mmCIF file of N, CA, C and O and ligand atoms in Angstrom:
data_model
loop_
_atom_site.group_PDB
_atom_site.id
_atom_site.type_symbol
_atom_site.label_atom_id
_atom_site.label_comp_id
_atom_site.label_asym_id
_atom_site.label_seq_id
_atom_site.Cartn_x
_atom_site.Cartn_y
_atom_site.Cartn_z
ATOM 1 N N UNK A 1 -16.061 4.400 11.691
ATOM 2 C CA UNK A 1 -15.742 3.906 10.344
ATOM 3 C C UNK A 1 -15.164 2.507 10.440
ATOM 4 O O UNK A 1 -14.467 2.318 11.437
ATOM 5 N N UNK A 2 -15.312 1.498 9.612
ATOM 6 C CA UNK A 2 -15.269 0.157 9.453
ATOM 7 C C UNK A 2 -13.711 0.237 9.147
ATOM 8 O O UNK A 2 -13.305 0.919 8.206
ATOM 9 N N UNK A 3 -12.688 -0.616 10.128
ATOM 10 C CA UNK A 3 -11.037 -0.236 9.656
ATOM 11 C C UNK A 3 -10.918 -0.008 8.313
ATOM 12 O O UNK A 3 -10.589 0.916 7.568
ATOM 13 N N UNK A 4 -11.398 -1.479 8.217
ATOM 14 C CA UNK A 4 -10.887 -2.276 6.704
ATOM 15 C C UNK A 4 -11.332 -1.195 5.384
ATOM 16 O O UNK A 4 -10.585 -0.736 4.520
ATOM 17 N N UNK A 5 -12.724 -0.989 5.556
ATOM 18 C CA UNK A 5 -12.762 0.400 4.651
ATOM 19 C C UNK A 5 -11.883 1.660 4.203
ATOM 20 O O UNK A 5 -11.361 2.167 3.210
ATOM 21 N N UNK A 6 -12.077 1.856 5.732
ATOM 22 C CA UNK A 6 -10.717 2.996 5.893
ATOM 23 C C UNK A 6 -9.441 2.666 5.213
ATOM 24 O O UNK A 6 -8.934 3.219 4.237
ATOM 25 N N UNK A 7 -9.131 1.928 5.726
ATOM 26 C CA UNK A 7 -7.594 1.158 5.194
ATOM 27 C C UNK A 7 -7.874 1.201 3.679
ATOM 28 O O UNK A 7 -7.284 1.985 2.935
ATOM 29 N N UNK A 8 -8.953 0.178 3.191
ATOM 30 C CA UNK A 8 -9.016 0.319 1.979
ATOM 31 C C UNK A 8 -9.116 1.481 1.105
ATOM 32 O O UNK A 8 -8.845 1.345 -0.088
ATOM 33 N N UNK A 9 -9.431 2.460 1.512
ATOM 34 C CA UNK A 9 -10.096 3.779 0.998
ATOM 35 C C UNK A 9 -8.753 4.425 1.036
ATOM 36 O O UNK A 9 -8.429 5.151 0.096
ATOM 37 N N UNK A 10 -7.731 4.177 2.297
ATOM 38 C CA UNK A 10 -6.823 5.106 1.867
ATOM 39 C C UNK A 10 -5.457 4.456 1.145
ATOM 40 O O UNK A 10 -4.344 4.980 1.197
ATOM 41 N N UNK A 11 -5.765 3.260 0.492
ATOM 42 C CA UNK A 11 -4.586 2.502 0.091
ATOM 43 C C UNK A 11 -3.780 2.685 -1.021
ATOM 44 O O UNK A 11 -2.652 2.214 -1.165
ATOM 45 N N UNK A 12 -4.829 3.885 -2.373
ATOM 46 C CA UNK A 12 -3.857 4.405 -3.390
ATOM 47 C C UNK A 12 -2.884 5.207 -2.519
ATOM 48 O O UNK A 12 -1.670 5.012 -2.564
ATOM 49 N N UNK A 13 -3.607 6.344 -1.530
ATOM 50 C CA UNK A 13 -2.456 7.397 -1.038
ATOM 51 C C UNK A 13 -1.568 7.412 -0.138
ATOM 52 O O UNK A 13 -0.847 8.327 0.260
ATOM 53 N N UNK A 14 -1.716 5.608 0.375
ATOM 54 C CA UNK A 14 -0.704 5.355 0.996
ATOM 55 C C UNK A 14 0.080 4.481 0.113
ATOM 56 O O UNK A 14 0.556 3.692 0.928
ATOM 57 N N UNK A 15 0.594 4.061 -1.262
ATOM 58 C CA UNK A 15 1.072 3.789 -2.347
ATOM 59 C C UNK A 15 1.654 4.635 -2.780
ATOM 60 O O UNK A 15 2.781 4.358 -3.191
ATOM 61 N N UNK A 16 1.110 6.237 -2.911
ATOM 62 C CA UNK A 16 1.449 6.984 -3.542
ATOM 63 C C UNK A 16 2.677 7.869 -2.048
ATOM 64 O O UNK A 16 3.579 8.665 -2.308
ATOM 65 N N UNK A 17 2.369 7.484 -0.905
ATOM 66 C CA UNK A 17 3.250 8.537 0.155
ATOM 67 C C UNK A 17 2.441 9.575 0.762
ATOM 68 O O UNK A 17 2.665 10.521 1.517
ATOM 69 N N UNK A 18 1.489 9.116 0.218
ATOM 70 C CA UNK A 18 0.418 11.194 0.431
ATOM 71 C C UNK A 18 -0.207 10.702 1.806
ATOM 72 O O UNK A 18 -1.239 11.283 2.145
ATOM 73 N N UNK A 19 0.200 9.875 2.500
ATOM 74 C CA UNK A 19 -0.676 10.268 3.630
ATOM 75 C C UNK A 19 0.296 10.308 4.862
ATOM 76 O O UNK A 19 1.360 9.704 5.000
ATOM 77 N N UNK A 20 -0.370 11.218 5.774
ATOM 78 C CA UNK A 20 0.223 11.661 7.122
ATOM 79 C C UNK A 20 0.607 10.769 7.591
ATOM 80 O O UNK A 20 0.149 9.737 7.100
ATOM 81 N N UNK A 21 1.651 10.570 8.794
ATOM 82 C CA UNK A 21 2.317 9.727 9.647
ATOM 83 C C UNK A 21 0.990 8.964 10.357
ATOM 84 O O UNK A 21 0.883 7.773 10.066
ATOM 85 N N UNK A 22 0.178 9.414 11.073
ATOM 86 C CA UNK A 22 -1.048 8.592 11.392
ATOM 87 C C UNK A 22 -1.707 7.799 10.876
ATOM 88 O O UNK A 22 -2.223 6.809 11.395
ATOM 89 N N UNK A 23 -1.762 8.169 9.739
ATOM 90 C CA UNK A 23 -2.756 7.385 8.766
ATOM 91 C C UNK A 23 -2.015 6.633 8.451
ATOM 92 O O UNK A 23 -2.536 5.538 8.665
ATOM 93 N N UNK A 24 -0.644 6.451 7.874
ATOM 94 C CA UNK A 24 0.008 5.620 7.027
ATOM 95 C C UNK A 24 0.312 4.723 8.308
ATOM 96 O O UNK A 24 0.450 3.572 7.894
ATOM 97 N N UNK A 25 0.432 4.756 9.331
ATOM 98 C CA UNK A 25 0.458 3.584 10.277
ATOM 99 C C UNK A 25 -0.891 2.599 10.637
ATOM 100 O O UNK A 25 -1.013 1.493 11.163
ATOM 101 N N UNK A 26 -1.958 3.731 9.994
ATOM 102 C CA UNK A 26 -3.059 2.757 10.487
ATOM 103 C C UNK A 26 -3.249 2.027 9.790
ATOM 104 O O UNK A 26 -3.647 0.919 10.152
ATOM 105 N N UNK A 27 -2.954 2.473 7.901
ATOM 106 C CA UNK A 27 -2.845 1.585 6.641
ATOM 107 C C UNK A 27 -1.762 0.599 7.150
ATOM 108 O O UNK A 27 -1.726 -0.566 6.754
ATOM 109 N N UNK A 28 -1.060 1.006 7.860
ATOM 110 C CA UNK A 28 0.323 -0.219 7.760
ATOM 111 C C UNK A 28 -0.182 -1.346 8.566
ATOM 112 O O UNK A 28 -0.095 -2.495 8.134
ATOM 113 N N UNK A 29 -0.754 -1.058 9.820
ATOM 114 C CA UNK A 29 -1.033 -1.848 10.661
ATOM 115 C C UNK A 29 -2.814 -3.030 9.690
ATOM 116 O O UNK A 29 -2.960 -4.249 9.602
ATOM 117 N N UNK A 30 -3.336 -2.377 9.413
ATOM 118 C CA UNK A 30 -4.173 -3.076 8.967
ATOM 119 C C UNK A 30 -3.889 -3.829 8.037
ATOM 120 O O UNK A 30 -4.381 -4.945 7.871
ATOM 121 N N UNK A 31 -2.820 -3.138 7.125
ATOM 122 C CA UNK A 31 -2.454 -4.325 5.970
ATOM 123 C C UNK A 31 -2.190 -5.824 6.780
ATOM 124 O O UNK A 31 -3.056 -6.685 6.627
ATOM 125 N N UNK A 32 -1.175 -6.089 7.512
ATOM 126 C CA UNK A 32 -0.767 -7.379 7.992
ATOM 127 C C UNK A 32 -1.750 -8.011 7.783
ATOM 128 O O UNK A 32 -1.771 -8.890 6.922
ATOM 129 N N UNK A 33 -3.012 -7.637 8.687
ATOM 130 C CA UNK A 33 -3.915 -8.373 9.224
ATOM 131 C C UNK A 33 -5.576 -8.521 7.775
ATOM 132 O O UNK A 33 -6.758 -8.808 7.961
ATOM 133 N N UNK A 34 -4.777 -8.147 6.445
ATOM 134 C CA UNK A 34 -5.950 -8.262 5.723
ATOM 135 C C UNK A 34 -5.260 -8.358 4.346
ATOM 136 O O UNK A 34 -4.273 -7.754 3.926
ATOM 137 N N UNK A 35 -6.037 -9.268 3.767
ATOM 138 C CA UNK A 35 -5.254 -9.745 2.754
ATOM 139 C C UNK A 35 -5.705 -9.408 1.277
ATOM 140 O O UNK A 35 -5.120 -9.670 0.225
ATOM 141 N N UNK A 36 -7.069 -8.668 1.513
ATOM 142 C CA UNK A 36 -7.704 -7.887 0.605
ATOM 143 C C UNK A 36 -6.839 -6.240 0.279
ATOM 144 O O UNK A 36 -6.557 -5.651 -0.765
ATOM 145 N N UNK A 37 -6.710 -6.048 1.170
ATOM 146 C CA UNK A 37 -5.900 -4.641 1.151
ATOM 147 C C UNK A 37 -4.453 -4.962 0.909
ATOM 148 O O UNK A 37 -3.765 -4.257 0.170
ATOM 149 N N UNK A 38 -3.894 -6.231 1.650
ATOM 150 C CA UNK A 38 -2.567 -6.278 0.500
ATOM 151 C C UNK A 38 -2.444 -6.646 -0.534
ATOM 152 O O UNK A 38 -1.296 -6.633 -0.976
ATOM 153 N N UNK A 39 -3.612 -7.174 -1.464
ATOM 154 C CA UNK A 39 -3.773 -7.353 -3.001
ATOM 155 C C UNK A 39 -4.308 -5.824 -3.430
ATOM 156 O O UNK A 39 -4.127 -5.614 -4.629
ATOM 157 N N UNK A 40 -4.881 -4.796 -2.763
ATOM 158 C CA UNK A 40 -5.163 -3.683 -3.516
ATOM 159 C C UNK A 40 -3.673 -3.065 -3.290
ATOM 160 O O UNK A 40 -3.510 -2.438 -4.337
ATOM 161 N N UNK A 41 -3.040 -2.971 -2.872
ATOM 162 C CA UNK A 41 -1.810 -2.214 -2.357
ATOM 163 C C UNK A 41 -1.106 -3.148 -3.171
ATOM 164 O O UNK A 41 -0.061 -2.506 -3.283
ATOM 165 N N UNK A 42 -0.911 -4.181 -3.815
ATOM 166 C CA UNK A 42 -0.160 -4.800 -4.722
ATOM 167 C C UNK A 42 -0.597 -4.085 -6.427
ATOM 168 O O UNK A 42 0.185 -3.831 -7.343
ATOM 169 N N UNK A 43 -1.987 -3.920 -6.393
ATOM 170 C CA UNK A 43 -2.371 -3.407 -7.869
ATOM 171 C C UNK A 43 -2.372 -2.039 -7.475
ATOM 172 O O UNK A 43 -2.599 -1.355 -8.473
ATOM 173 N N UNK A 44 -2.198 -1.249 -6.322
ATOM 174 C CA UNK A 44 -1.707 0.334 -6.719
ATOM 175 C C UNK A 44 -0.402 0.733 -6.913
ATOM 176 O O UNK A 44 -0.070 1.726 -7.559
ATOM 177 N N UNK A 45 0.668 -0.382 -6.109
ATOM 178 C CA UNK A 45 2.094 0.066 -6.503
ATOM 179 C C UNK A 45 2.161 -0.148 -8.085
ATOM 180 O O UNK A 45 2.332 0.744 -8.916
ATOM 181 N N UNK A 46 1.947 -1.871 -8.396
ATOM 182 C CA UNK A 46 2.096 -1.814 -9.532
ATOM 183 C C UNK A 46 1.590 -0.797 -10.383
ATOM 184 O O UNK A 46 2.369 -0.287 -11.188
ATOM 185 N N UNK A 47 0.647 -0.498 -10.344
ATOM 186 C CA UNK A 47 -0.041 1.196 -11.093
ATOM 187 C C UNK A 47 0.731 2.166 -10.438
ATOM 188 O O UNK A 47 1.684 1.949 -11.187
ATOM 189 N N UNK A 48 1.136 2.998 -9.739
ATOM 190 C CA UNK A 48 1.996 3.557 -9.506
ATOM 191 C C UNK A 48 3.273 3.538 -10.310
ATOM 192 O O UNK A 48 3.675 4.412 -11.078
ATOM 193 N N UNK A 49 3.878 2.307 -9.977
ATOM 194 C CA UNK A 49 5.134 2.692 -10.392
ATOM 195 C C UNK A 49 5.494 2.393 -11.578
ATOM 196 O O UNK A 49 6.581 2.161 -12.108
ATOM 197 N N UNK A 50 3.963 2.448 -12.074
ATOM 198 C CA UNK A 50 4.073 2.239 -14.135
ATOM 199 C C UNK A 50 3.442 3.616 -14.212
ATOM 200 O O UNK A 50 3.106 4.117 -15.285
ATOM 201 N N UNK A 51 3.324 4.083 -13.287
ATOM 202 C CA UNK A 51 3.423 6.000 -13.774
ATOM 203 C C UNK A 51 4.017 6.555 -13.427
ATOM 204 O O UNK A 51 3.603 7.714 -13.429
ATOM 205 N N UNK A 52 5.287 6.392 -12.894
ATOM 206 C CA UNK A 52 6.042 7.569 -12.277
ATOM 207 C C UNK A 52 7.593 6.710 -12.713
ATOM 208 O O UNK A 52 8.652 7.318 -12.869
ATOM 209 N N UNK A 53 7.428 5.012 -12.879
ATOM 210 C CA UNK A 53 9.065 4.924 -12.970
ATOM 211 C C UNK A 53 9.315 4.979 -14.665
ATOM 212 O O UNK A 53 8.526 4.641 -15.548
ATOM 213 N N UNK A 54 10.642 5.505 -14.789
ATOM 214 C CA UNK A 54 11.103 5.342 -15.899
ATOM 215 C C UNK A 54 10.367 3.907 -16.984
ATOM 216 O O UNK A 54 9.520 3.803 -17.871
ATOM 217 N N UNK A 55 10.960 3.342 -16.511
ATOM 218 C CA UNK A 55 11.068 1.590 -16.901
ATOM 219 C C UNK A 55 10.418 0.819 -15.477
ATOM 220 O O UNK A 55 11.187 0.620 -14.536
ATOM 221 N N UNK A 56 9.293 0.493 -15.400
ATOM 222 C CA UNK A 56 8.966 -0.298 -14.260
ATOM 223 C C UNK A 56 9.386 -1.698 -14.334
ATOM 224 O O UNK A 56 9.298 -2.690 -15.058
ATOM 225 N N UNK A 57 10.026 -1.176 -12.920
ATOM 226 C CA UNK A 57 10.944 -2.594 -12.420
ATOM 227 C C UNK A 57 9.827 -3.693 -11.292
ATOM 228 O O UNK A 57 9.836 -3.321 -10.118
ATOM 229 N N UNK A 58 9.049 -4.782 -11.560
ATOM 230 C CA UNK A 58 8.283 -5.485 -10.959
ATOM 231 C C UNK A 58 9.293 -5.766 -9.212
ATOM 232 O O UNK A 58 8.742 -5.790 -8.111
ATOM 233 N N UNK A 59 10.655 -5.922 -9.432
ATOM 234 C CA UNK A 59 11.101 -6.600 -8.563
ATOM 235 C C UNK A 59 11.128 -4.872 -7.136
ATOM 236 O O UNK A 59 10.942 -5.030 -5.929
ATOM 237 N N UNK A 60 11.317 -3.903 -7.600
ATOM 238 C CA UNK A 60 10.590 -2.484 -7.288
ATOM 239 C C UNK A 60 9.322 -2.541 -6.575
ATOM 240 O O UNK A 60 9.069 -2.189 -5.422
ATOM 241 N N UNK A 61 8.663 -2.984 -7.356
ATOM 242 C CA UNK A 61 7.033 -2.964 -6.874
ATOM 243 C C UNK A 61 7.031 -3.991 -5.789
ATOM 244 O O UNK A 61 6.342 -3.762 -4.795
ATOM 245 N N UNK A 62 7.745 -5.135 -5.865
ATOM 246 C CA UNK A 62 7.210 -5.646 -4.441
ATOM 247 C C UNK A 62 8.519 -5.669 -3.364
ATOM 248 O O UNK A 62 8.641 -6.276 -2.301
ATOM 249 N N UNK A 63 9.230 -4.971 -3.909
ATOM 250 C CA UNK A 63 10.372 -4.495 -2.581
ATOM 251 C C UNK A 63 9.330 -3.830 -1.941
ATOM 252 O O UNK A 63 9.042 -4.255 -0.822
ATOM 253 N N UNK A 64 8.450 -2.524 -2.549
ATOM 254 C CA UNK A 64 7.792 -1.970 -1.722
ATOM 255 C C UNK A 64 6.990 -2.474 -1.227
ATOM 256 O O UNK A 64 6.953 -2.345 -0.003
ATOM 257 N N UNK A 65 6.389 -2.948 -1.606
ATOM 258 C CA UNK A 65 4.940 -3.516 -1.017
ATOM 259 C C UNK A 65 5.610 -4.235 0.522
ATOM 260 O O UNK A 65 4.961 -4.015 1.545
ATOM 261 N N UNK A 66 7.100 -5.210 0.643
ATOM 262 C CA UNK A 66 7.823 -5.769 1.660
ATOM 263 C C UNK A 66 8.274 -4.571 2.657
ATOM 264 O O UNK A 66 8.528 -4.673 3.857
ATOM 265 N N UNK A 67 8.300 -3.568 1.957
ATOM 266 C CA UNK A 67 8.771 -2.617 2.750
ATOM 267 C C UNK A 67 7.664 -1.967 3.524
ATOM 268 O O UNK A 67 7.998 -1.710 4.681
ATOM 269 N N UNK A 68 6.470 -1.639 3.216
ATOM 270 C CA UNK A 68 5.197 -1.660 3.754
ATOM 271 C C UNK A 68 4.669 -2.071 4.710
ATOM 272 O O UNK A 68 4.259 -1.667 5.798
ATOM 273 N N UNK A 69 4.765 -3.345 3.893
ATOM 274 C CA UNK A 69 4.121 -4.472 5.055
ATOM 275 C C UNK A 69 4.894 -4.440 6.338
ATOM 276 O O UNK A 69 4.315 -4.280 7.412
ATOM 277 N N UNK A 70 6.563 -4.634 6.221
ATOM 278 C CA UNK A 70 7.253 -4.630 7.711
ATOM 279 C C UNK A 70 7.296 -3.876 8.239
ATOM 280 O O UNK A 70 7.587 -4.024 9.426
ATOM 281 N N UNK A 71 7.011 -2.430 7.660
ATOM 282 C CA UNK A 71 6.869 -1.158 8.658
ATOM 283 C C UNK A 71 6.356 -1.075 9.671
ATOM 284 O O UNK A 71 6.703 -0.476 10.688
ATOM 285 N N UNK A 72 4.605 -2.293 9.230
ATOM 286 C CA UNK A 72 3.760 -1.754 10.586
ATOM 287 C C UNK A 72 4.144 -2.234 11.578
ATOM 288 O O UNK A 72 3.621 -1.934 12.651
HETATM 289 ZN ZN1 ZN B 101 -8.673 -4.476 4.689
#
């Protein structure tokens, strides 16, 4: 399978938390290195966390996305 696909394919459910410790490292690690997948992972938090937060806080959405990214 083509990373970047992969990565891309699993980037709502690694937004959302739903994916296993493996996977969410392979999403993590590929994000750095692709800048397409950190603009989709920018429009799933933001969608995300305009469905699940109270009041979506933008400055929220890209704590995470920082928090993401430095994980890998
Ligand atoms: Zn990618």
């Amino acid at each position: 399978v083509n990373p970047h696909e992969h990565a891309y394919e699993l980037v709502p459910l690694y937004t959302l938390g739903a994916l296993d410790a493996a996977e969410r490292e392979a999403v993590a690690a590929h994000l750095h290195a692709c800048l397409t997948c950190q603009e989709e992972l920018a429009v799933h938090a933001a969608v995300a966390a305009a469905l699940t937060a109270d009041a979506p806080a933008p400055q929220h959405v890209w704590r995470r996305i920082e928090q993401a990214l430095d994980r890998g």
